[in-house]
Amino acid sequence: MRDAATHKPKFTKLAKVADPQSPIVYGIVQPGPDLPDGVAFVQSRDVGGKISLGALNRTSPEIANQYRRSRIHPGDILFSLRGNIGQSSLVPPELEGANIARGVARIRVAEENDPEYIRYVLQGSALQKLIARNANGSTFREISIDELRKLPIPDVPLPEQRKIAEILRTWDEALEKLTTLHAAKERRFVAITQRLLAPSRAIGRHIPASNWKLTSFGEVFDERKDRNTDLEADDAVTVGKYAIRKQSEHFSRSVASKDLSNYWVISPGDFVYDPMSAYYGALGRYTGRGDGIVSPAYRVIRLKSGINPNFMVHILRSHAIRFLLETRSSQGNKEGKRRLLSRDEFASVEFNLPDIELQKEIAGKISLAEKDLALTTAEIEALARQKRGLMQKLLAGEWSVKPEGAVD
């Protein structure tokens, strides 16, 4: 029903939306050991998007039978009460007769409601904020089943629910296709990078062995150790995963210490890495405008002449180099020490280096594939933003829809 004055929908509690014969419940409290031939049950970690039957744990038929009330059927909504709070999924046909764990709620909607629409409402920004606000606990957060039952659901006619669900499903299908395309492009990018950075395989043709030589980071990099003693620079730079940028951009504010005299000076074109996280990708080239400064915990390095910087960027991001950096980083021990990549270990990392002209050619081809991947990433982000805006308008009743066959 809609308010006569505003034409916006009124609201009803989620508990009233549920089938009276199958109220909202959570599932098995103690499922016991995982039994390959047992009854599949859905945990909170499984909820969110499509649920895969093969990924589910299984409990004994005896335990599952004790929780007959929480058995699930196709079309039920599964809602995560803890962990990934607020995530939800629709039960597919292959999960007929399965069960759920304590951290999951089953919502079986009444016939006058559309389960897909109700799930979209639960995913909407308004309810997600309310869910987060009502979650309790500090280290182990969850939303109670009682709070879930109180969530406000727009009271709109079933034909309108189905039309809204149809519209949003179209956007989801478009996002799913783009996501699949992105995954394919990502695999292609990795394959291209591996091929182009390998001797005798680059550019899809035979490259004479004389065009490549085995070298090391110690031979192509010099360490730069210029302290900010004169305090001429105060633009602090942070080292993220393949992202070297100002702290004000990374953290929305500068988190540098008050005394900047001990920081290293870094200039555009310099490379930098975090000895604690280089294996994870905390290294790269600084491309900011003007000099900056980095924490004394980092190491600033410069390429020697005769090396193409873009080629080196791709070398540092390659899977082979990441593996070498990880194996050379000291592992945590019983004393709890963190990984640490020493200067000598970094310098000892070896890679194959072609001549300068081939470096430029390889870097250009990899960058082209990288830009293509980035364009698809941007397209997914834009479509996701548009969908969020559309959901907000449709679910709040700001935009009305006309169901098929409706008469003005």
mmCIF file of C-alpha atoms in Angstrom:
data_model
loop_
_atom_site.group_PDB
_atom_site.id
_atom_site.type_symbol
_atom_site.label_atom_id
_atom_site.label_comp_id
_atom_site.label_asym_id
_atom_site.label_seq_id
_atom_site.Cartn_x
_atom_site.Cartn_y
_atom_site.Cartn_z
ATOM 1 C CA MET A 1 0.000 0.000 0.000
ATOM 2 C CA ARG A 2 1.091 3.584 -0.653
ATOM 3 C CA ASP A 3 0.647 6.730 1.380
ATOM 4 C CA ALA A 4 -2.152 8.791 -0.184
ATOM 5 C CA ALA A 5 -0.271 12.066 0.251
ATOM 6 C CA THR A 6 3.289 11.111 -0.765
ATOM 7 C CA HIS A 7 2.469 8.116 -2.990
ATOM 8 C CA LYS A 8 5.418 6.362 -1.315
ATOM 9 C CA PRO A 9 4.952 2.812 -0.013
ATOM 10 C CA LYS A 10 4.136 2.123 3.608
ATOM 11 C CA PHE A 11 6.229 -0.408 5.479
ATOM 12 C CA THR A 12 5.639 -3.678 7.254
ATOM 13 C CA LYS A 13 7.939 -5.794 9.408
ATOM 14 C CA LEU A 14 9.896 -8.569 7.731
ATOM 15 C CA ALA A 15 8.249 -11.062 10.089
ATOM 16 C CA LYS A 16 4.861 -10.148 8.553
ATOM 17 C CA VAL A 17 6.248 -10.758 5.069
ATOM 18 C CA ALA A 18 7.241 -14.318 5.973
ATOM 19 C CA ASP A 19 5.010 -17.324 5.421
ATOM 20 C CA PRO A 20 2.957 -17.740 8.653
ATOM 21 C CA GLN A 21 3.488 -21.503 8.438
ATOM 22 C CA SER A 22 7.274 -21.076 8.177
ATOM 23 C CA PRO A 23 8.458 -18.218 10.397
ATOM 24 C CA ILE A 24 11.963 -16.767 10.205
ATOM 25 C CA VAL A 25 14.389 -19.106 12.010
ATOM 26 C CA TYR A 26 18.085 -19.807 12.349
ATOM 27 C CA GLY A 27 19.577 -23.276 11.996
ATOM 28 C CA ILE A 28 21.802 -25.942 13.501
ATOM 29 C CA VAL A 29 23.706 -24.862 16.609
ATOM 30 C CA GLN A 30 26.216 -27.742 16.761
ATOM 31 C CA PRO A 31 26.504 -29.508 13.383
ATOM 32 C CA GLY A 32 29.310 -31.835 14.483
ATOM 33 C CA PRO A 33 32.054 -33.151 12.157
ATOM 34 C CA ASP A 34 31.843 -32.787 8.381
ATOM 35 C CA LEU A 35 30.406 -36.012 6.923
ATOM 36 C CA PRO A 36 30.840 -36.565 3.144
ATOM 37 C CA ASP A 37 27.543 -38.492 2.905
ATOM 38 C CA GLY A 38 25.631 -36.304 5.343
ATOM 39 C CA VAL A 39 23.037 -33.559 4.900
ATOM 40 C CA ALA A 40 24.389 -30.335 3.378
ATOM 41 C CA PHE A 41 23.988 -27.167 5.445
ATOM 42 C CA VAL A 42 24.681 -23.520 4.611
ATOM 43 C CA GLN A 43 26.950 -21.457 6.872
ATOM 44 C CA SER A 44 27.272 -17.662 6.955
ATOM 45 C CA ARG A 45 30.495 -17.852 4.929
ATOM 46 C CA ASP A 46 28.531 -19.516 2.089
ATOM 47 C CA VAL A 47 25.938 -16.734 1.869
ATOM 48 C CA GLY A 48 26.186 -13.920 -0.660
ATOM 49 C CA GLY A 49 25.501 -14.468 -4.345
ATOM 50 C CA LYS A 50 25.102 -17.979 -5.710
ATOM 51 C CA ILE A 51 25.571 -20.900 -3.316
ATOM 52 C CA SER A 52 27.558 -23.889 -4.552
ATOM 53 C CA LEU A 53 26.343 -27.272 -3.262
ATOM 54 C CA GLY A 54 29.830 -28.759 -3.647
ATOM 55 C CA ALA A 55 31.327 -26.186 -1.262
ATOM 56 C CA LEU A 56 28.972 -26.928 1.646
ATOM 57 C CA ASN A 57 29.788 -28.887 4.792
ATOM 58 C CA ARG A 58 27.524 -31.771 5.791
ATOM 59 C CA THR A 59 26.089 -32.913 9.074
ATOM 60 C CA SER A 60 24.587 -36.232 10.153
ATOM 61 C CA PRO A 61 20.955 -37.020 9.214
ATOM 62 C CA GLU A 62 20.202 -37.343 12.953
ATOM 63 C CA ILE A 63 21.345 -33.793 13.730
ATOM 64 C CA ALA A 64 19.638 -32.412 10.618
ATOM 65 C CA ASN A 65 16.401 -34.121 11.662
ATOM 66 C CA GLN A 66 16.529 -32.360 15.038
ATOM 67 C CA TYR A 67 16.369 -29.062 13.088
ATOM 68 C CA ARG A 68 13.566 -29.958 10.678
ATOM 69 C CA ARG A 69 12.108 -26.480 11.199
ATOM 70 C CA SER A 70 15.095 -24.851 9.416
ATOM 71 C CA ARG A 71 15.144 -27.050 6.314
ATOM 72 C CA ILE A 72 15.367 -24.974 3.171
ATOM 73 C CA HIS A 73 13.511 -25.088 -0.130
ATOM 74 C CA PRO A 74 14.073 -23.396 -3.514
ATOM 75 C CA GLY A 75 13.156 -19.717 -3.364
ATOM 76 C CA ASP A 76 13.904 -19.293 0.338
ATOM 77 C CA ILE A 77 16.076 -16.321 1.278
ATOM 78 C CA LEU A 78 19.138 -17.126 3.376
ATOM 79 C CA PHE A 79 20.440 -14.212 5.431
ATOM 80 C CA SER A 80 23.804 -14.067 7.210
ATOM 81 C CA LEU A 81 23.407 -13.124 10.876
ATOM 82 C CA ARG A 82 27.127 -13.027 11.685
ATOM 83 C CA GLY A 83 30.471 -12.701 9.940
ATOM 84 C CA ASN A 84 29.429 -11.212 6.611
ATOM 85 C CA ILE A 85 26.357 -9.684 8.261
ATOM 86 C CA GLY A 86 23.581 -8.687 5.884
ATOM 87 C CA GLN A 87 24.645 -10.832 2.929
ATOM 88 C CA SER A 88 21.874 -12.926 1.439
ATOM 89 C CA SER A 89 21.214 -15.592 -1.182
ATOM 90 C CA LEU A 90 18.257 -17.282 -2.821
ATOM 91 C CA VAL A 91 18.127 -21.069 -2.409
ATOM 92 C CA PRO A 92 18.641 -22.836 -5.772
ATOM 93 C CA PRO A 93 16.739 -26.043 -6.705
ATOM 94 C CA GLU A 94 19.721 -28.310 -5.980
ATOM 95 C CA LEU A 95 19.604 -27.331 -2.273
ATOM 96 C CA GLU A 96 16.118 -28.755 -1.744
ATOM 97 C CA GLY A 97 16.006 -30.351 1.714
ATOM 98 C CA ALA A 98 19.360 -28.966 2.894
ATOM 99 C CA ASN A 99 19.686 -27.082 6.183
ATOM 100 C CA ILE A 100 21.367 -23.992 7.643
ATOM 101 C CA ALA A 101 23.745 -23.220 10.501
ATOM 102 C CA ARG A 102 23.207 -21.053 13.581
ATOM 103 C CA GLY A 103 24.684 -18.006 11.830
ATOM 104 C CA VAL A 104 22.126 -18.078 9.003
ATOM 105 C CA ALA A 105 18.436 -17.171 9.001
ATOM 106 C CA ARG A 106 15.877 -18.681 6.631
ATOM 107 C CA ILE A 107 13.245 -16.299 5.305
ATOM 108 C CA ARG A 108 10.396 -17.985 3.432
ATOM 109 C CA VAL A 109 8.097 -15.268 2.125
ATOM 110 C CA ALA A 110 4.341 -15.584 1.858
ATOM 111 C CA GLU A 111 2.650 -16.059 -1.509
ATOM 112 C CA GLU A 112 1.675 -12.395 -1.782
ATOM 113 C CA ASN A 113 5.359 -11.412 -1.869
ATOM 114 C CA ASP A 114 8.176 -12.024 -4.332
ATOM 115 C CA PRO A 115 11.321 -13.529 -2.714
ATOM 116 C CA GLU A 116 13.668 -11.939 -5.242
ATOM 117 C CA TYR A 117 12.200 -8.505 -4.539
ATOM 118 C CA ILE A 118 12.460 -9.016 -0.760
ATOM 119 C CA ARG A 119 16.112 -9.984 -1.159
ATOM 120 C CA TYR A 120 16.795 -6.816 -3.163
ATOM 121 C CA VAL A 121 15.189 -4.800 -0.360
ATOM 122 C CA LEU A 122 17.478 -6.494 2.170
ATOM 123 C CA GLN A 123 20.457 -5.631 -0.052
ATOM 124 C CA GLY A 124 19.454 -1.986 -0.395
ATOM 125 C CA SER A 125 21.572 0.731 1.202
ATOM 126 C CA ALA A 126 18.814 1.821 3.628
ATOM 127 C CA LEU A 127 18.419 -1.603 5.208
ATOM 128 C CA GLN A 128 22.148 -2.366 5.061
ATOM 129 C CA LYS A 129 22.785 0.738 7.181
ATOM 130 C CA LEU A 130 20.038 -0.281 9.587
ATOM 131 C CA ILE A 131 21.421 -3.815 9.787
ATOM 132 C CA ALA A 132 24.917 -2.521 10.563
ATOM 133 C CA ARG A 133 23.521 -0.185 13.221
ATOM 134 C CA ASN A 134 21.569 -2.980 14.909
ATOM 135 C CA ALA A 135 24.448 -5.473 14.888
ATOM 136 C CA ASN A 136 25.888 -5.990 18.347
ATOM 137 C CA GLY A 137 29.178 -7.229 19.736
ATOM 138 C CA SER A 138 32.688 -5.812 19.442
ATOM 139 C CA THR A 139 35.019 -8.600 18.301
ATOM 140 C CA PHE A 140 32.229 -10.984 17.226
ATOM 141 C CA ARG A 141 29.421 -8.988 15.661
ATOM 142 C CA GLU A 142 26.006 -10.359 14.738
ATOM 143 C CA ILE A 143 22.427 -9.266 14.323
ATOM 144 C CA SER A 144 19.839 -11.080 16.384
ATOM 145 C CA ILE A 145 16.959 -12.955 14.814
ATOM 146 C CA ASP A 146 14.569 -10.608 16.642
ATOM 147 C CA GLU A 147 16.169 -7.522 15.078
ATOM 148 C CA LEU A 148 16.018 -9.200 11.678
ATOM 149 C CA ARG A 149 12.300 -9.819 12.054
ATOM 150 C CA LYS A 150 11.727 -6.109 12.747
ATOM 151 C CA LEU A 151 13.351 -4.841 9.542
ATOM 152 C CA PRO A 152 10.960 -2.571 7.565
ATOM 153 C CA ILE A 153 9.894 -3.854 4.137
ATOM 154 C CA PRO A 154 8.058 -1.635 1.600
ATOM 155 C CA ASP A 155 4.466 -2.769 1.282
ATOM 156 C CA VAL A 156 3.904 -2.758 -2.468
ATOM 157 C CA PRO A 157 1.647 -4.986 -4.606
ATOM 158 C CA LEU A 158 3.061 -8.278 -5.893
ATOM 159 C CA PRO A 159 2.997 -7.230 -9.601
ATOM 160 C CA GLU A 160 5.059 -4.137 -8.742
ATOM 161 C CA GLN A 161 7.464 -6.251 -6.662
ATOM 162 C CA ARG A 162 8.010 -8.576 -9.603
ATOM 163 C CA LYS A 163 8.590 -5.690 -12.015
ATOM 164 C CA ILE A 164 11.197 -4.103 -9.725
ATOM 165 C CA ALA A 165 12.905 -7.456 -9.293
ATOM 166 C CA GLU A 166 12.923 -7.935 -13.078
ATOM 167 C CA ILE A 167 14.549 -4.526 -13.621
ATOM 168 C CA LEU A 168 17.250 -5.091 -11.017
ATOM 169 C CA ARG A 169 17.861 -8.643 -12.256
ATOM 170 C CA THR A 170 18.676 -7.200 -15.684
ATOM 171 C CA TRP A 171 21.393 -5.051 -14.116
ATOM 172 C CA ASP A 172 22.725 -8.014 -12.148
ATOM 173 C CA GLU A 173 22.942 -10.083 -15.314
ATOM 174 C CA ALA A 174 24.856 -7.285 -17.044
ATOM 175 C CA LEU A 175 27.243 -7.062 -14.085
ATOM 176 C CA GLU A 176 27.699 -10.821 -14.091
ATOM 177 C CA LYS A 177 28.620 -10.801 -17.793
ATOM 178 C CA LEU A 178 31.098 -7.965 -17.248
ATOM 179 C CA THR A 179 32.594 -9.756 -14.258
ATOM 180 C CA THR A 180 33.054 -12.907 -16.339
ATOM 181 C CA LEU A 181 34.649 -10.828 -19.090
ATOM 182 C CA HIS A 182 36.939 -9.175 -16.549
ATOM 183 C CA ALA A 183 38.063 -12.561 -15.220
ATOM 184 C CA ALA A 184 38.869 -13.700 -18.771
ATOM 185 C CA LYS A 185 40.810 -10.502 -19.475
ATOM 186 C CA GLU A 186 42.677 -10.894 -16.201
ATOM 187 C CA ARG A 187 43.743 -14.424 -17.156
ATOM 188 C CA ARG A 188 44.744 -13.128 -20.575
ATOM 189 C CA PHE A 189 46.772 -10.306 -19.006
ATOM 190 C CA VAL A 190 48.653 -12.744 -16.761
ATOM 191 C CA ALA A 191 49.350 -15.037 -19.735
ATOM 192 C CA ILE A 192 50.561 -12.137 -21.898
ATOM 193 C CA THR A 193 52.810 -10.850 -19.116
ATOM 194 C CA GLN A 194 54.329 -14.273 -18.497
ATOM 195 C CA ARG A 195 54.929 -14.809 -22.209
ATOM 196 C CA LEU A 196 56.423 -11.395 -22.900
ATOM 197 C CA LEU A 197 58.757 -11.471 -19.910
ATOM 198 C CA ALA A 198 60.140 -14.890 -20.825
ATOM 199 C CA PRO A 199 63.250 -15.108 -23.061
ATOM 200 C CA SER A 200 62.699 -16.546 -26.552
ATOM 201 C CA ARG A 201 58.905 -16.155 -26.230
ATOM 202 C CA ALA A 202 58.493 -12.384 -26.183
ATOM 203 C CA ILE A 203 56.477 -10.593 -28.882
ATOM 204 C CA GLY A 204 55.360 -13.986 -30.223
ATOM 205 C CA ARG A 205 58.589 -14.586 -32.160
ATOM 206 C CA HIS A 206 62.005 -16.073 -31.508
ATOM 207 C CA ILE A 207 64.370 -13.708 -29.734
ATOM 208 C CA PRO A 208 68.086 -14.536 -29.904
ATOM 209 C CA ALA A 209 69.522 -15.478 -26.516
ATOM 210 C CA SER A 210 72.069 -12.687 -26.901
ATOM 211 C CA ASN A 211 69.245 -10.155 -26.574
ATOM 212 C CA TRP A 212 68.617 -11.285 -22.985
ATOM 213 C CA LYS A 213 70.876 -11.537 -19.993
ATOM 214 C CA LEU A 214 70.399 -12.850 -16.491
ATOM 215 C CA THR A 215 70.790 -9.991 -14.030
ATOM 216 C CA SER A 216 69.644 -9.044 -10.527
ATOM 217 C CA PHE A 217 68.003 -6.158 -8.722
ATOM 218 C CA GLY A 218 71.345 -5.339 -7.148
ATOM 219 C CA GLU A 219 72.797 -4.754 -10.622
ATOM 220 C CA VAL A 220 70.006 -2.495 -11.893
ATOM 221 C CA PHE A 221 69.062 -0.562 -8.740
ATOM 222 C CA ASP A 222 70.992 1.817 -6.516
ATOM 223 C CA GLU A 223 69.651 2.600 -3.056
ATOM 224 C CA ARG A 224 68.929 6.244 -2.360
ATOM 225 C CA LYS A 225 69.468 7.475 1.204
ATOM 226 C CA ASP A 226 68.641 11.180 1.301
ATOM 227 C CA ARG A 227 67.226 12.207 4.658
ATOM 228 C CA ASN A 228 64.748 15.056 4.922
ATOM 229 C CA THR A 229 67.083 16.829 7.339
ATOM 230 C CA ASP A 230 66.330 20.318 6.016
ATOM 231 C CA LEU A 231 62.581 19.643 6.172
ATOM 232 C CA GLU A 232 62.240 20.870 2.583
ATOM 233 C CA ALA A 233 59.578 18.248 1.817
ATOM 234 C CA ASP A 234 56.455 17.458 3.833
ATOM 235 C CA ASP A 235 54.374 15.602 1.260
ATOM 236 C CA ALA A 236 54.267 12.138 2.868
ATOM 237 C CA VAL A 237 53.923 9.183 0.493
ATOM 238 C CA THR A 238 52.619 5.725 1.404
ATOM 239 C CA VAL A 239 53.349 2.384 -0.212
ATOM 240 C CA GLY A 240 50.203 0.327 -0.876
ATOM 241 C CA LYS A 241 49.720 -2.700 -3.088
ATOM 242 C CA TYR A 242 51.305 -1.514 -6.345
ATOM 243 C CA ALA A 243 50.123 1.989 -5.425
ATOM 244 C CA ILE A 244 52.648 4.657 -4.448
ATOM 245 C CA ARG A 245 50.735 7.794 -3.564
ATOM 246 C CA LYS A 246 50.306 10.588 -1.058
ATOM 247 C CA GLN A 247 49.128 9.599 2.390
ATOM 248 C CA SER A 248 46.414 12.226 2.170
ATOM 249 C CA GLU A 249 44.990 10.299 -0.814
ATOM 250 C CA HIS A 250 45.417 6.857 0.762
ATOM 251 C CA PHE A 251 44.113 7.623 4.257
ATOM 252 C CA SER A 252 42.068 10.810 3.592
ATOM 253 C CA ARG A 253 44.626 12.544 5.802
ATOM 254 C CA SER A 254 48.358 12.508 6.488
ATOM 255 C CA VAL A 255 49.437 10.011 9.140
ATOM 256 C CA ALA A 256 53.119 10.898 9.096
ATOM 257 C CA SER A 257 54.852 11.481 12.417
ATOM 258 C CA LYS A 258 55.433 15.027 13.669
ATOM 259 C CA ASP A 259 59.220 14.767 13.181
ATOM 260 C CA LEU A 260 59.820 14.419 9.421
ATOM 261 C CA SER A 261 63.588 14.969 9.501
ATOM 262 C CA ASN A 262 64.271 11.216 9.596
ATOM 263 C CA TYR A 263 62.121 10.455 6.527
ATOM 264 C CA TRP A 264 63.627 9.535 3.153
ATOM 265 C CA VAL A 265 63.230 11.953 0.250
ATOM 266 C CA ILE A 266 61.633 10.411 -2.842
ATOM 267 C CA SER A 267 61.464 12.027 -6.304
ATOM 268 C CA PRO A 268 59.280 11.296 -9.337
ATOM 269 C CA GLY A 269 60.660 8.227 -11.098
ATOM 270 C CA ASP A 270 62.163 6.705 -7.940
ATOM 271 C CA PHE A 271 61.135 3.216 -6.859
ATOM 272 C CA VAL A 272 60.300 2.303 -3.285
ATOM 273 C CA TYR A 273 59.418 -0.865 -1.377
ATOM 274 C CA ASP A 274 58.284 -1.867 2.092
ATOM 275 C CA PRO A 275 60.605 -4.607 3.441
ATOM 276 C CA MET A 276 57.715 -5.973 5.513
ATOM 277 C CA SER A 277 55.217 -6.277 2.654
ATOM 278 C CA ALA A 278 57.186 -6.317 -0.606
ATOM 279 C CA TYR A 279 56.164 -9.938 -1.169
ATOM 280 C CA TYR A 280 52.532 -8.797 -1.086
ATOM 281 C CA GLY A 281 53.048 -6.088 -3.674
ATOM 282 C CA ALA A 282 54.083 -3.115 -1.531
ATOM 283 C CA LEU A 283 56.580 -1.834 -4.066
ATOM 284 C CA GLY A 284 56.553 0.248 -7.211
ATOM 285 C CA ARG A 285 57.436 3.493 -8.943
ATOM 286 C CA TYR A 286 56.545 6.935 -7.598
ATOM 287 C CA THR A 287 54.902 9.085 -10.278
ATOM 288 C CA GLY A 288 53.728 12.008 -8.157
ATOM 289 C CA ARG A 289 54.467 15.652 -8.895
ATOM 290 C CA GLY A 290 57.504 16.972 -7.081
ATOM 291 C CA ASP A 291 59.502 15.465 -4.248
ATOM 292 C CA GLY A 292 57.837 13.642 -1.394
ATOM 293 C CA ILE A 293 58.960 11.794 1.695
ATOM 294 C CA VAL A 294 58.480 8.208 2.867
ATOM 295 C CA SER A 295 58.783 6.500 6.211
ATOM 296 C CA PRO A 296 62.310 5.532 7.257
ATOM 297 C CA ALA A 297 60.988 1.949 7.397
ATOM 298 C CA TYR A 298 60.791 1.958 3.579
ATOM 299 C CA ARG A 299 63.666 1.748 1.086
ATOM 300 C CA VAL A 300 64.009 4.126 -1.839
ATOM 301 C CA ILE A 301 65.843 2.830 -4.919
ATOM 302 C CA ARG A 302 66.754 4.245 -8.336
ATOM 303 C CA LEU A 303 67.167 2.553 -11.680
ATOM 304 C CA LYS A 304 70.537 2.727 -13.344
ATOM 305 C CA SER A 305 70.774 3.964 -16.926
ATOM 306 C CA GLY A 306 69.842 1.645 -19.762
ATOM 307 C CA ILE A 307 66.737 0.250 -18.057
ATOM 308 C CA ASN A 308 63.216 1.164 -19.155
ATOM 309 C CA PRO A 309 61.226 2.114 -16.007
ATOM 310 C CA ASN A 310 57.904 0.845 -17.364
ATOM 311 C CA PHE A 311 59.471 -2.519 -18.156
ATOM 312 C CA MET A 312 60.785 -2.683 -14.589
ATOM 313 C CA VAL A 313 57.341 -1.867 -13.199
ATOM 314 C CA HIS A 314 55.952 -4.929 -14.980
ATOM 315 C CA ILE A 315 58.884 -7.068 -13.814
ATOM 316 C CA LEU A 316 58.174 -6.119 -10.190
ATOM 317 C CA ARG A 317 54.475 -6.986 -10.591
ATOM 318 C CA SER A 318 55.075 -10.346 -12.250
ATOM 319 C CA HIS A 319 54.079 -13.553 -10.474
ATOM 320 C CA ALA A 320 57.614 -14.927 -10.743
ATOM 321 C CA ILE A 321 59.129 -11.949 -8.915
ATOM 322 C CA ARG A 322 56.425 -11.956 -6.264
ATOM 323 C CA PHE A 323 57.203 -15.612 -5.604
ATOM 324 C CA LEU A 324 60.934 -14.882 -5.315
ATOM 325 C CA LEU A 325 60.306 -11.956 -2.967
ATOM 326 C CA GLU A 326 58.131 -14.132 -0.771
ATOM 327 C CA THR A 327 60.665 -16.951 -0.555
ATOM 328 C CA ARG A 328 63.407 -14.459 0.300
ATOM 329 C CA SER A 329 61.360 -12.786 3.034
ATOM 330 C CA SER A 330 62.030 -14.319 6.448
ATOM 331 C CA GLN A 331 59.040 -16.273 7.766
ATOM 332 C CA GLY A 332 57.377 -15.575 11.105
ATOM 333 C CA ASN A 333 58.764 -17.688 13.934
ATOM 334 C CA LYS A 334 57.688 -18.653 17.447
ATOM 335 C CA GLU A 335 58.703 -15.222 18.713
ATOM 336 C CA GLY A 336 56.125 -13.699 16.379
ATOM 337 C CA LYS A 337 58.573 -11.865 14.112
ATOM 338 C CA ARG A 338 57.074 -10.573 10.872
ATOM 339 C CA ARG A 339 58.316 -11.218 7.365
ATOM 340 C CA LEU A 340 61.269 -9.025 6.459
ATOM 341 C CA LEU A 341 63.032 -8.667 3.113
ATOM 342 C CA SER A 342 66.638 -7.696 3.768
ATOM 343 C CA ARG A 343 68.631 -5.469 1.418
ATOM 344 C CA ASP A 344 70.864 -8.371 0.417
ATOM 345 C CA GLU A 345 67.924 -10.663 -0.306
ATOM 346 C CA PHE A 346 66.250 -7.993 -2.434
ATOM 347 C CA ALA A 347 69.489 -7.364 -4.331
ATOM 348 C CA SER A 348 69.918 -11.102 -4.996
ATOM 349 C CA VAL A 349 66.607 -11.494 -6.869
ATOM 350 C CA GLU A 350 67.435 -12.475 -10.462
ATOM 351 C CA PHE A 351 65.460 -11.863 -13.647
ATOM 352 C CA ASN A 352 65.979 -11.884 -17.403
ATOM 353 C CA LEU A 353 66.644 -8.500 -18.992
ATOM 354 C CA PRO A 354 66.436 -7.881 -22.776
ATOM 355 C CA ASP A 355 68.065 -4.992 -24.611
ATOM 356 C CA ILE A 356 66.570 -1.530 -24.167
ATOM 357 C CA GLU A 357 64.576 -1.504 -27.430
ATOM 358 C CA LEU A 358 62.959 -4.823 -26.595
ATOM 359 C CA GLN A 359 62.239 -3.573 -23.069
ATOM 360 C CA LYS A 360 60.267 -0.662 -24.531
ATOM 361 C CA GLU A 361 58.383 -2.927 -26.938
ATOM 362 C CA ILE A 362 57.454 -5.425 -24.221
ATOM 363 C CA ALA A 363 56.429 -2.683 -21.767
ATOM 364 C CA GLY A 364 54.184 -1.104 -24.388
ATOM 365 C CA LYS A 365 52.344 -4.340 -25.155
ATOM 366 C CA ILE A 366 51.830 -5.202 -21.488
ATOM 367 C CA SER A 367 50.607 -1.670 -20.744
ATOM 368 C CA LEU A 368 48.096 -1.923 -23.587
ATOM 369 C CA ALA A 369 46.633 -5.134 -22.132
ATOM 370 C CA GLU A 370 46.656 -3.562 -18.675
ATOM 371 C CA LYS A 371 44.697 -0.529 -19.894
ATOM 372 C CA ASP A 372 42.124 -2.822 -21.519
ATOM 373 C CA LEU A 373 41.669 -4.624 -18.194
ATOM 374 C CA ALA A 374 41.391 -1.304 -16.345
ATOM 375 C CA LEU A 375 38.649 -0.121 -18.715
ATOM 376 C CA THR A 376 36.547 -3.192 -17.910
ATOM 377 C CA THR A 377 37.182 -2.633 -14.192
ATOM 378 C CA ALA A 378 35.973 0.952 -14.519
ATOM 379 C CA GLU A 379 32.911 -0.202 -16.468
ATOM 380 C CA ILE A 380 31.988 -2.655 -13.688
ATOM 381 C CA GLU A 381 32.408 0.032 -11.025
ATOM 382 C CA ALA A 382 30.277 2.496 -12.988
ATOM 383 C CA LEU A 383 27.513 -0.063 -13.582
ATOM 384 C CA ALA A 384 27.559 -1.060 -9.901
ATOM 385 C CA ARG A 385 27.177 2.597 -8.863
ATOM 386 C CA GLN A 386 24.301 3.059 -11.281
ATOM 387 C CA LYS A 387 22.594 -0.060 -9.948
ATOM 388 C CA ARG A 388 22.928 1.172 -6.360
ATOM 389 C CA GLY A 389 21.330 4.479 -7.332
ATOM 390 C CA LEU A 390 18.546 2.707 -9.196
ATOM 391 C CA MET A 391 17.882 0.397 -6.242
ATOM 392 C CA GLN A 392 17.636 3.348 -3.904
ATOM 393 C CA LYS A 393 15.084 5.108 -6.111
ATOM 394 C CA LEU A 394 12.984 2.007 -6.806
ATOM 395 C CA LEU A 395 12.991 0.563 -3.294
ATOM 396 C CA ALA A 396 12.249 3.905 -1.645
ATOM 397 C CA GLY A 397 9.319 4.436 -3.968
ATOM 398 C CA GLU A 398 10.819 7.605 -5.465
ATOM 399 C CA TRP A 399 10.476 6.047 -8.901
ATOM 400 C CA SER A 400 7.348 4.069 -9.655
ATOM 401 C CA VAL A 401 7.146 1.167 -12.089
ATOM 402 C CA LYS A 402 4.290 -0.013 -14.232
ATOM 403 C CA PRO A 403 3.784 -3.797 -14.140
ATOM 404 C CA GLU A 404 3.008 -5.656 -17.353
ATOM 405 C CA GLY A 405 -0.655 -5.337 -18.242
ATOM 406 C CA ALA A 406 -1.290 -2.533 -15.775
ATOM 407 C CA VAL A 407 -3.783 0.124 -16.818
ATOM 408 C CA ASP A 408 -3.215 3.844 -16.090
#
